[in-house]
XYZ file of C-alpha atoms in Angstrom:
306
model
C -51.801 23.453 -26.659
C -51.458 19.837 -26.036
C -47.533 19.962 -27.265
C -46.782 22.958 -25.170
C -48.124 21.255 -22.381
C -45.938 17.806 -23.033
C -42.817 20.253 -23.266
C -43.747 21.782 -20.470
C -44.409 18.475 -18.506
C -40.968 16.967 -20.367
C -39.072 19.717 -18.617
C -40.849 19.560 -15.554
C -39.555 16.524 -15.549
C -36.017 16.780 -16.325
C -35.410 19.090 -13.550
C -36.939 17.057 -10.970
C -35.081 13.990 -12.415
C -31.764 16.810 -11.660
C -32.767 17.303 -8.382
C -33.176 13.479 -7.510
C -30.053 12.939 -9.147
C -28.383 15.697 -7.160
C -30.168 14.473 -3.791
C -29.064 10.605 -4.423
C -24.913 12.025 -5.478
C -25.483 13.532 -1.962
C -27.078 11.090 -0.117
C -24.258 8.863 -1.624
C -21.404 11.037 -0.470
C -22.574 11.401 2.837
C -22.811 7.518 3.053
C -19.491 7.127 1.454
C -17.260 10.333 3.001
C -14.159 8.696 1.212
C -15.568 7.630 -1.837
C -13.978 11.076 -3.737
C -10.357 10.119 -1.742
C -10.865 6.544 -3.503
C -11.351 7.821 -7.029
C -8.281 10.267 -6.474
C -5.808 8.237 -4.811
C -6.581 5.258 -8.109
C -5.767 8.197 -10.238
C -3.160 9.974 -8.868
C -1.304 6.553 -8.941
C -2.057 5.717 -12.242
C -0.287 8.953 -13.282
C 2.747 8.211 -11.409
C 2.990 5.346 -12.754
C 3.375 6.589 -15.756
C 5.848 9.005 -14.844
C 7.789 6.172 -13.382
C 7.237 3.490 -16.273
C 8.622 6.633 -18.566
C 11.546 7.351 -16.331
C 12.571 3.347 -16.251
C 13.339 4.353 -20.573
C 16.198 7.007 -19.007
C 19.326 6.767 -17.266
C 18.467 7.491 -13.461
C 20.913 9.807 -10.717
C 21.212 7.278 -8.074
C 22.221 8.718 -4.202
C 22.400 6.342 -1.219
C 20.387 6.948 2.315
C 21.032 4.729 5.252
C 23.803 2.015 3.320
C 24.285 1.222 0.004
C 21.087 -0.815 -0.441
C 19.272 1.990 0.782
C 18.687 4.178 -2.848
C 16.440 7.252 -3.593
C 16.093 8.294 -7.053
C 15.297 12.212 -8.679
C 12.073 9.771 -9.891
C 11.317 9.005 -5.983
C 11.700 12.894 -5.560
C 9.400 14.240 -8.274
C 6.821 11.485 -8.184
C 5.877 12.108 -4.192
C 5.977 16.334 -4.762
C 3.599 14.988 -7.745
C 1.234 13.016 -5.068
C 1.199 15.484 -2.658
C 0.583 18.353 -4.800
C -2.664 16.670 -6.294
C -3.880 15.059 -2.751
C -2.741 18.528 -0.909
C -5.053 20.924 -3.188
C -7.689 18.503 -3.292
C -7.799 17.684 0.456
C -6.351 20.502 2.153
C -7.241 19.998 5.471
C -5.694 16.248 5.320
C -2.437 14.976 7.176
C 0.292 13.717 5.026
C 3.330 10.679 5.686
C 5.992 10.474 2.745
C 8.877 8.230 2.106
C 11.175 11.431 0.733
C 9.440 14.274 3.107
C 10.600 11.957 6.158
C 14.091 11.268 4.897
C 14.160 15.203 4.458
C 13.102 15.526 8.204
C 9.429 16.024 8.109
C 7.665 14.064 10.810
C 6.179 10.943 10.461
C 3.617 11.194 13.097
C -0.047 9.499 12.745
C -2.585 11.231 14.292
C -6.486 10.766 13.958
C -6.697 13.543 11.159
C -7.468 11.638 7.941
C -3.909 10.838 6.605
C -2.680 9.848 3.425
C 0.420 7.530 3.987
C 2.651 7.596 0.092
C 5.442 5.500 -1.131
C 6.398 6.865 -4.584
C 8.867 3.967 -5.236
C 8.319 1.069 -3.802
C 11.210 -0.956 -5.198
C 13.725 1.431 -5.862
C 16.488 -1.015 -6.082
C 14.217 -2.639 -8.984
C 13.649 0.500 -10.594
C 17.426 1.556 -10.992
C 17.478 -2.068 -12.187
C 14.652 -2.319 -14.327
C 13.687 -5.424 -12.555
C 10.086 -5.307 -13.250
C 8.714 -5.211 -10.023
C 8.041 -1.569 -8.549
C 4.910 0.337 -6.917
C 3.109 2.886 -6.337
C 1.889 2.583 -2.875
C -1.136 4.800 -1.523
C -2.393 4.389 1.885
C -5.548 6.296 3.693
C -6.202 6.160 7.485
C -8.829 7.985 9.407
C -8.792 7.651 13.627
C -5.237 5.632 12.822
C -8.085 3.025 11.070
C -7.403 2.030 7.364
C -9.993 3.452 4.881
C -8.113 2.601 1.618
C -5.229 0.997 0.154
C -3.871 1.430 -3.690
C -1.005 -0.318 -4.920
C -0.330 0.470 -8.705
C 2.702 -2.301 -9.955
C 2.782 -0.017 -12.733
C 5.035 -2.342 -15.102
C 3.116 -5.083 -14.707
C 0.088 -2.521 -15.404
C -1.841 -4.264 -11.876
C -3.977 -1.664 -9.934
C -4.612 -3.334 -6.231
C -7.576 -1.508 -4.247
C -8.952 -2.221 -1.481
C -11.966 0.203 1.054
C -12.278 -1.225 4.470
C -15.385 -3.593 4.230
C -15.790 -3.269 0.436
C -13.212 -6.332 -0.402
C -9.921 -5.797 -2.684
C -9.770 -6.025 -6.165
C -6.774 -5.789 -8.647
C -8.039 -4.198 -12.172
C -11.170 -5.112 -10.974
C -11.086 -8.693 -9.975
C -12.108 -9.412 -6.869
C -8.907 -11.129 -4.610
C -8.731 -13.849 -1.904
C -6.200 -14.705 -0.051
C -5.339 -19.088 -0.192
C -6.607 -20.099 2.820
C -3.496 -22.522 3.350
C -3.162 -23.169 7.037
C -0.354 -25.585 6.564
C 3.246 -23.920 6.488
C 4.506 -27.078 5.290
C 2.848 -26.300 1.843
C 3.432 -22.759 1.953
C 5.169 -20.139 0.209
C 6.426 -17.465 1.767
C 7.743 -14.143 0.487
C 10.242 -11.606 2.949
C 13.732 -9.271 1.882
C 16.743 -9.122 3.020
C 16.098 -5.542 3.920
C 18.535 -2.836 3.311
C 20.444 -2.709 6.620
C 24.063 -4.540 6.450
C 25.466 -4.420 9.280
C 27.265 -8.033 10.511
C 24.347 -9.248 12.754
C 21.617 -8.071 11.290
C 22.149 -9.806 8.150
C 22.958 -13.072 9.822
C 19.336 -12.906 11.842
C 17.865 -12.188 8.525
C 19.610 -15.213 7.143
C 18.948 -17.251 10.120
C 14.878 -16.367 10.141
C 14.730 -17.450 6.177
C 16.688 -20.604 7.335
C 14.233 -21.705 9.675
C 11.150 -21.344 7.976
C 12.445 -23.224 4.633
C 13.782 -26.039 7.171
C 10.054 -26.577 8.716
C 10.311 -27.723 5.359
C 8.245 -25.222 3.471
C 7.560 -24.793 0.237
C 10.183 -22.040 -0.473
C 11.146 -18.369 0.195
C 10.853 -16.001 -2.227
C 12.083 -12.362 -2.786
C 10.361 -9.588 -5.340
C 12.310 -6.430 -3.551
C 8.815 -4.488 -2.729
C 6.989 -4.850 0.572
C 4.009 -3.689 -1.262
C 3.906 -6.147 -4.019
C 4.609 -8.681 -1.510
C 1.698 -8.184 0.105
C -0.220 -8.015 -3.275
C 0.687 -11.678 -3.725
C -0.694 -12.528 -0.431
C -3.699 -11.223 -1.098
C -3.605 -12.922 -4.746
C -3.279 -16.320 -3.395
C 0.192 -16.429 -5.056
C 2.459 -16.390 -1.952
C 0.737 -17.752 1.448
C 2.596 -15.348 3.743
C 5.038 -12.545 3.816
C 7.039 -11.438 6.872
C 9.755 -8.544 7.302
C 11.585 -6.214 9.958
C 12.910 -3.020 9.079
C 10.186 -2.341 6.448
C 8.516 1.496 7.412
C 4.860 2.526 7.217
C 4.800 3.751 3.768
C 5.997 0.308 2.337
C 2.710 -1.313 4.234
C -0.080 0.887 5.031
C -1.586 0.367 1.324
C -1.176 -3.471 1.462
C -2.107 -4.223 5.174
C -5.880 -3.347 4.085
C -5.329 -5.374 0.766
C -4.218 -8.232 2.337
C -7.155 -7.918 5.108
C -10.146 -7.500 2.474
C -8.858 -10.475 0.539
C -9.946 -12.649 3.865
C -5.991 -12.603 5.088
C -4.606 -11.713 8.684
C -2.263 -9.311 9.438
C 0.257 -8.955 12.575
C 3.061 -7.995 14.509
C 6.054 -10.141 14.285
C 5.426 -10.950 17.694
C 1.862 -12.658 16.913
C -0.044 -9.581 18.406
C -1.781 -6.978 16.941
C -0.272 -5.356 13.833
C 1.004 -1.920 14.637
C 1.454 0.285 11.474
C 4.106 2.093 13.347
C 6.311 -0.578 14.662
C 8.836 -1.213 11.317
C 7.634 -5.185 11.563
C 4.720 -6.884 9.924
C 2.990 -10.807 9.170
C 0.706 -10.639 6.478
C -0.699 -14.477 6.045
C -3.572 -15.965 4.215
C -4.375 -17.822 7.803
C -3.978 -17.132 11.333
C -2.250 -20.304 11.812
C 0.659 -19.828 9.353
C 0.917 -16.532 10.845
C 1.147 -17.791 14.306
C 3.897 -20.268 13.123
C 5.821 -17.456 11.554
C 6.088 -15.331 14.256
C 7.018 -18.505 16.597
C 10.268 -19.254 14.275
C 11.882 -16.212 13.804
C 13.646 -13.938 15.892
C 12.989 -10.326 16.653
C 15.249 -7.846 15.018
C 14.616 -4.230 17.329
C 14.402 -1.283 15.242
C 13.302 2.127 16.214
C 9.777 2.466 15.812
C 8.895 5.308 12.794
C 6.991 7.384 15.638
C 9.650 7.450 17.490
C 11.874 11.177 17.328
């Protein structure tokens, strides 16, 4: 009788152990609403990385956009239907913003409706190049506020997260920014963008002129906005400025770069609007204050904007 009894009292137990184990996995969730969007968005770029890191072994249909430094890829195209198929049947009732849906006319409009901002290439001048440095970039706002950022260099095999107020972390190591405050000892990443025209490259020439003749340390170029930001928030680079750039190429990293201690604004020195094509990410306020007091302001239409 006494053995029935344990068995009965062992399974007693099990099930109420199941139901606390339920209660806690909801308790969690409700605590963490974007905890499931977190686990997703690391996995969904993991896979197109892999697609991508598999397509960089093949000979790639190249088409031009806006100039001839301006490339889209059949890899772009498949690897963003790829994201949003997974993120659209798992989060139906989300808002989406896509490098290759925009260039196809969809809007690129951000609202308060949790959105998931995708660039499925970032790089894609590396990536017809095999120059090793191209990314996934997955961004998640909620009431325009950034929730999460993933950034998957998927050659380099480097997964960059970041959850607003949880720190970022690439393949699990926690990041900080430098802390240099000097430009004088900085080193400073930017592009040369993909616009040619006359006068815009000379302003672009001009702005990289002036900030290696404060001196600093030196310029540097790795042809993705994303990654850029990934070596602010590394400690790697001290700063990384650009016009031009759109909000797929830095919704992921502007949270990065934030939860690894660093600032993020406007080219102007105000607040950093995702919207506005223009962006200082800095591992101090006071290189990115000096920054956006040396260069000048190239206008581009905002990404809002019809």
């Amino acid at each position: 009788a006494w053995a029935v009894g344990g068995a009965g009292r062992d399974w007693e137990e099990r099930r109420t152990d199941g139901r606390c184990r339920r209660k806690m996995a909801n308790i969690c969730g409700a605590s963490d609403p974007w905890r499931e969007c977190m686990e997703v968005a690391v996995a969904v770029a993991r896979k197109a990385g892999a697609v991508i890191c598999e397509a960089l072994k093949k000979e790639q249909t190249v088409l031009m956009k806006s100039s001839p430094a301006d490339l889209v890829t059949e890899t772009d195209k498949n690897v963003e239907k790829m994201i949003l198929c997974i993120l659209k049947e798992k989060f139906p009732s989300h808002s989406f913003i896509g490098e290759e849906s925009v260039a196809d006319g969809a809007a690129s409009i951000l609202t308060d409706n949790p959105t998931w901002i995708i660039d499925p290439i970032d790089g894609t001048t590396n990536f017809v190049h095999r120059f090793p440095f191209v990314a996934v970039s997955i961004g998640f706002y909620v009431n325009k506020q950034s929730e999460i950022g993933v950034i998957y260099s998927c050659v380099e095999d480097k997964m960059y997260t970041a959850r607003r107020g949880q720190g970022a972390f690439c393949n699990d190591h926690q990041l900080s920014v430098s802390g240099q405050e000097n430009i004088s000892k900085a080193l400073i990443v930017t592009e040369l963008g993909s616009n040619r025209t006359p006068e815009i490259v000379k302003t672009v020439l001009s702005n990289m002129e002036k900030l290696i003749s404060i001196p600093s340390h030196g310029v540097r170029a790795l042809g993705s906005a994303a990654i850029n930001m990934c070596m602010v928030a590394t400690g790697g680079a001290d700063a990384y400025y650009e016009m031009g750039i759109h909000c797929w190429d830095v919704a992921a990293g502007a949270l990065i770069v934030r939860e690894a201690g660093g600032i993020v604004l406007d080219i102007s020195g105000d607040t950093f609007d995702l919207m506005s094509r223009r962006v200082i990410a800095a591992s101090s306020k006071a290189i990115a204050k000096r920054i956006a007091q040396e260069v000048q302001i190239i206008p581009y239409q905002r990404d809002d904007q019809e």
